[in-house]
Amino acid sequence: MADQGKLENGVLSSEINGGYTAQILSERETEADILRAAKNQSTTLNISHRNLAVLPACIIKLTCIKRLLLNNNSILMPPAEIINLETLEELTLDHNKLTLLPSGIGRLTNLRYLSLSHNSLGYLPTEIGDLRNLTQLWLVNCQLVALPSEIGLLHSLQKLSVKNNMLSELPSGISQCARLKWLNLAGNNLQTLPQHFERLHNLIYLDLSENSMSTVSPVLAHLPRLSTLLLRKNSIQDLPDDVLLGFSDLTKLDLRENEMTERPRHWKGLDFILLGAMGSQLFLSEEELADGRMTPFDDARQRHREELDNTSSDEGETEDAEGPMPSSSHHLPLT
């Protein structure tokens, strides 16, 4: 049999050369795609899943780009090239090898959607507060130990996920995100909520599962629009009646897998409260079912569908637009 390549450190040189050649081809293909998009003045470019370690310098030619997908690559160094793309409205960098964000990211003031999930960032730069038009920020599994106080400057923010990090507290400034409707804090080390948390008066969905809560904070009863509250896998022993009375508008309160397992007799009829083991009730949360993300572009399509529904039906108004946003994660899974 012909020699298929020399063995180098236990790996055939032909395999090494083959991988290197594939990488070069991928980079050339990516560069060609970028130049084509620049020539056509494209507003969307998907260069995900290409094993890119660095971005081609020609990416700065994308002067009309609004939506850039870079997820599922191998980008290690902060992609400084993107800070020149000031037309960007949506940037996805999930599943890379980033440990830092590029200096100057605050210049992307048109950003409405930023997803950085599954990168070992550790912390966010204070510049994050300059992204004043941001409506969605996704930071799942980024090894964050803290959030900067500047998060409170994101006054347009409607959806925030910091699920599966190492947060032991939240900055008090988060209470200034008055437009926040959907907040996922699951899988952290939170014991309490910050002062003035009740100022999040537009909050509809809150996930505090898998934290270190020993009580149900009374402040939660002062969130007037809250309809879904998830507190699974904490250390909660009871729910005082005076706090429960403040939850009259809840449609779901999930207390499964806590120390409180017995349903008090006077809770008869309060079927929106879930207790016991996970398998005991088939009532799945949005996070259990799917990624709850909606990009600005998906949002526009959804609104268009709703307008069409309105014109074809005389049953009155559609479902309250302030409710939990529908899922649209066709291009990048959360987990």
XYZ file of C-alpha atoms in Angstrom:
335
model
C 0.000 0.000 0.000
C 1.322 3.469 -0.855
C 2.564 5.627 1.982
C -0.283 7.906 3.070
C 1.938 10.376 4.959
C 4.522 10.479 7.700
C 3.537 10.211 11.345
C 4.135 13.481 13.234
C 3.392 13.402 16.998
C 0.916 10.609 16.433
C -0.913 12.432 13.607
C -0.430 11.760 9.925
C 1.166 14.706 8.130
C -1.410 14.224 5.390
C -4.152 14.916 7.953
C -2.364 18.045 9.142
C -1.842 19.295 5.616
C -5.418 18.448 4.718
C -6.769 20.431 7.657
C -4.517 23.373 6.818
C -5.633 23.311 3.194
C -9.292 23.216 4.230
C -8.701 26.193 6.525
C -7.080 28.191 3.713
C -9.968 27.350 1.389
C -12.488 28.400 4.056
C -10.717 31.727 4.562
C -10.598 32.384 0.832
C -14.244 31.486 0.454
C -15.126 33.798 3.343
C -13.122 36.653 1.846
C -14.871 36.143 -1.484
C -18.267 36.175 0.232
C -17.407 39.402 2.053
C -16.211 41.150 -1.126
C -19.331 39.985 -2.959
C -21.547 41.302 -0.184
C -19.695 44.622 -0.205
C -20.066 44.947 -3.972
C -23.793 44.185 -3.762
C -24.232 46.498 -0.762
C -25.805 43.620 1.131
C -27.352 44.304 4.536
C -27.037 40.697 5.797
C -24.052 38.332 5.819
C -23.814 34.891 7.411
C -20.238 33.636 7.819
C -20.908 31.295 10.718
C -19.676 27.678 11.077
C -16.436 28.250 9.132
C -13.820 27.593 11.795
C -12.494 31.138 11.369
C -9.770 32.143 13.815
C -9.524 35.732 12.563
C -11.722 37.922 10.423
C -10.496 38.969 6.981
C -9.403 42.614 6.888
C -11.729 43.237 3.967
C -14.720 43.017 6.329
C -14.429 46.786 6.816
C -15.733 47.135 3.240
C -19.212 46.138 4.449
C -20.420 49.716 4.647
C -24.114 48.806 4.375
C -24.179 45.772 6.651
C -26.926 45.590 9.273
C -26.955 41.911 10.221
C -23.716 39.953 10.705
C -23.618 36.340 11.883
C -20.213 35.120 13.088
C -21.380 32.383 15.446
C -19.778 28.925 15.713
C -16.286 29.855 14.594
C -12.971 29.781 16.473
C -12.397 33.507 16.875
C -9.989 34.027 19.770
C -8.752 37.609 19.570
C -11.238 40.492 19.870
C -12.444 41.158 16.296
C -11.418 44.834 16.168
C -12.482 45.069 12.532
C -16.163 45.063 13.420
C -16.059 48.348 15.338
C -15.884 50.137 11.995
C -19.210 48.625 10.903
C -21.274 51.396 12.417
C -24.394 50.473 10.412
C -24.671 47.157 12.309
C -27.997 46.493 14.008
C -27.543 42.790 14.777
C -24.274 41.048 15.718
C -24.002 37.381 16.651
C -20.746 36.003 18.065
C -22.027 32.929 19.935
C -19.810 29.847 20.287
C -16.389 31.333 19.618
C -13.273 31.461 21.822
C -13.435 35.094 22.849
C -12.099 36.198 26.216
C -12.392 39.923 25.493
C -14.570 42.236 23.464
C -12.868 44.667 21.100
C -11.980 48.078 22.433
C -14.360 50.608 20.933
C -17.388 48.325 20.770
C -19.381 51.240 22.171
C -19.122 52.858 18.740
C -21.701 50.409 17.390
C -24.496 52.678 18.533
C -27.010 51.311 16.020
C -26.863 47.815 17.523
C -30.243 46.510 18.588
C -29.327 42.846 19.053
C -26.039 41.531 20.473
C -25.404 37.870 21.235
C -22.144 36.770 22.871
C -23.228 33.495 24.450
C -20.803 30.618 25.021
C -17.609 32.678 25.114
C -15.335 32.801 28.175
C -15.551 36.563 28.637
C -15.397 36.753 32.423
C -16.562 40.372 32.411
C -18.062 43.034 30.148
C -16.360 46.347 29.365
C -17.981 49.522 30.664
C -18.432 50.549 27.021
C -21.394 48.199 26.880
C -23.393 51.088 28.327
C -22.836 53.112 25.148
C -25.061 50.760 23.142
C -28.134 52.839 23.944
C -30.318 51.345 21.178
C -29.779 47.741 22.290
C -33.063 45.875 22.778
C -31.669 42.343 23.243
C -28.470 41.214 24.957
C -27.571 37.511 25.176
C -24.802 36.451 27.556
C -25.501 32.779 28.258
C -22.562 30.806 29.671
C -19.906 33.538 29.455
C -18.290 32.840 32.854
C -19.336 36.287 34.035
C -18.597 37.011 37.695
C -20.238 40.448 37.639
C -22.165 42.826 35.430
C -20.965 46.428 35.061
C -23.100 49.172 36.577
C -23.256 50.674 33.080
C -25.791 47.980 32.183
C -28.286 50.438 33.645
C -27.612 52.830 30.761
C -29.295 50.435 28.320
C -32.648 52.165 28.549
C -33.981 50.483 25.373
C -33.210 46.956 26.587
C -36.215 44.630 26.497
C -34.665 41.195 26.701
C -31.599 40.095 28.717
C -30.235 36.633 29.390
C -27.263 36.022 31.687
C -28.161 32.389 32.254
C -25.463 29.978 33.495
C -22.821 32.393 34.724
C -21.237 32.991 38.143
C -23.073 36.096 39.296
C -23.439 36.455 43.062
C -25.146 39.846 42.852
C -26.677 42.227 40.349
C -25.755 45.892 39.983
C -28.413 48.227 41.346
C -28.311 49.999 37.992
C -30.243 47.158 36.381
C -33.375 48.710 37.871
C -32.902 51.590 35.406
C -33.636 49.271 32.464
C -37.267 50.294 32.691
C -38.280 48.755 29.337
C -37.051 45.287 30.289
C -39.761 42.687 29.666
C -37.865 39.368 29.694
C -35.041 38.557 32.114
C -33.251 35.239 32.565
C -30.959 35.021 35.605
C -31.061 31.222 35.962
C -27.984 29.207 36.851
C -26.098 31.781 38.916
C -25.282 32.245 42.622
C -27.812 34.947 43.476
C -29.163 35.087 47.017
C -30.939 38.450 46.879
C -32.166 41.000 44.373
C -30.802 44.555 44.173
C -32.408 47.651 45.626
C -35.204 49.198 43.540
C -35.700 45.998 41.507
C -39.439 46.769 41.620
C -38.794 49.646 39.204
C -38.741 47.081 36.392
C -42.452 47.723 36.004
C -42.612 46.317 32.452
C -41.129 42.951 33.413
C -43.333 40.062 32.290
C -41.020 37.028 32.420
C -38.395 36.387 35.124
C -36.328 33.223 35.552
C -34.420 32.882 38.833
C -34.098 29.099 38.705
C -30.965 27.354 39.969
C -29.730 30.134 42.226
C -29.224 30.309 45.990
C -32.494 31.959 47.026
C -33.761 30.896 50.453
C -36.886 33.074 50.338
C -39.234 34.519 47.744
C -38.282 38.182 47.809
C -41.266 40.445 48.642
C -40.029 42.863 45.985
C -41.243 40.400 43.332
C -44.817 41.033 44.415
C -44.402 44.680 43.382
C -43.746 43.981 39.707
C -47.173 44.915 38.311
C -46.966 43.156 34.933
C -45.109 39.997 35.946
C -46.935 36.913 34.633
C -44.238 34.184 34.704
C -41.892 33.689 37.662
C -39.557 30.689 37.716
C -37.778 29.803 40.979
C -36.918 26.149 40.414
C -33.948 24.558 42.180
C -33.367 27.110 44.922
C -33.555 26.580 48.692
C -36.977 28.090 49.312
C -38.788 26.707 52.357
C -42.057 28.638 52.280
C -44.083 31.329 50.557
C -45.668 33.776 53.025
C -49.306 34.607 52.362
C -48.638 38.359 52.284
C -46.182 37.828 49.408
C -48.524 35.398 47.650
C -51.296 37.990 47.673
C -49.095 40.228 45.534
C -48.934 37.544 42.841
C -52.597 37.833 41.856
C -51.714 38.472 38.190
C -49.243 35.594 37.804
C -50.127 32.844 35.340
C -47.180 30.658 36.386
C -45.101 30.415 39.554
C -42.648 27.538 39.415
C -41.320 26.445 42.826
C -40.404 22.897 41.869
C -37.305 21.263 43.340
C -37.155 23.507 46.409
C -37.315 22.561 50.083
C -40.977 23.534 50.056
C -42.793 20.482 48.709
C -46.172 20.397 50.505
C -49.034 22.460 49.110
C -50.907 24.297 51.907
C -54.611 23.490 52.082
C -55.646 27.103 51.549
C -53.829 27.065 48.181
C -56.701 25.063 46.729
C -57.439 26.370 43.245
C -54.044 28.055 42.847
C -53.057 25.750 40.006
C -50.591 28.268 38.569
C -48.186 27.387 41.423
C -45.999 24.378 40.669
C -44.468 22.367 43.526
C -42.636 19.085 43.884
C -40.397 17.277 41.428
C -39.895 18.333 37.826
C -41.702 15.313 36.400
C -44.790 15.814 38.509
C -46.350 18.491 36.309
C -46.165 18.841 32.575
C -45.915 22.595 32.348
C -42.793 23.626 30.463
C -41.327 27.106 30.483
C -40.254 29.040 27.423
C -36.652 28.181 28.265
C -37.521 24.474 28.578
C -39.184 24.519 25.187
C -36.927 26.718 23.086
C -34.708 29.720 22.835
C -36.877 32.796 23.337
C -34.862 35.047 21.080
C -36.270 37.398 18.505
C -33.968 39.551 16.434
C -34.996 42.972 15.105
C -35.479 41.383 11.690
C -37.620 38.567 13.087
C -39.614 41.168 15.014
C -40.391 43.020 11.790
C -41.578 39.806 10.154
C -43.701 38.966 13.187
C -45.344 42.386 13.151
C -46.060 41.944 9.435
C -47.738 38.594 10.131
C -49.824 40.208 12.874
C -50.915 42.951 10.485
C -51.992 40.307 7.977
C -53.899 38.477 10.708
C -55.675 41.709 11.643
C -56.801 42.319 8.082
C -58.131 38.770 7.659
C -59.980 38.535 10.969
C -62.728 40.631 12.525
C -62.326 39.134 15.988
C -60.781 42.308 17.401
C -57.252 43.041 18.498
C -54.471 40.455 18.401
C -52.663 39.180 21.482
C -51.147 41.916 23.619
C -47.856 42.952 22.022
C -46.436 43.417 25.488
C -46.541 39.659 26.132
C -43.540 37.310 25.927
C -41.928 37.558 22.518
C -42.175 34.473 20.294
C -39.157 32.309 19.613
C -37.160 32.674 16.433
C -33.806 30.950 16.692
C -33.457 29.378 13.292
C -29.856 30.443 12.807
C -28.238 29.963 16.221
C -29.355 27.629 18.992
C -29.030 28.862 22.551
C -27.678 25.650 24.013
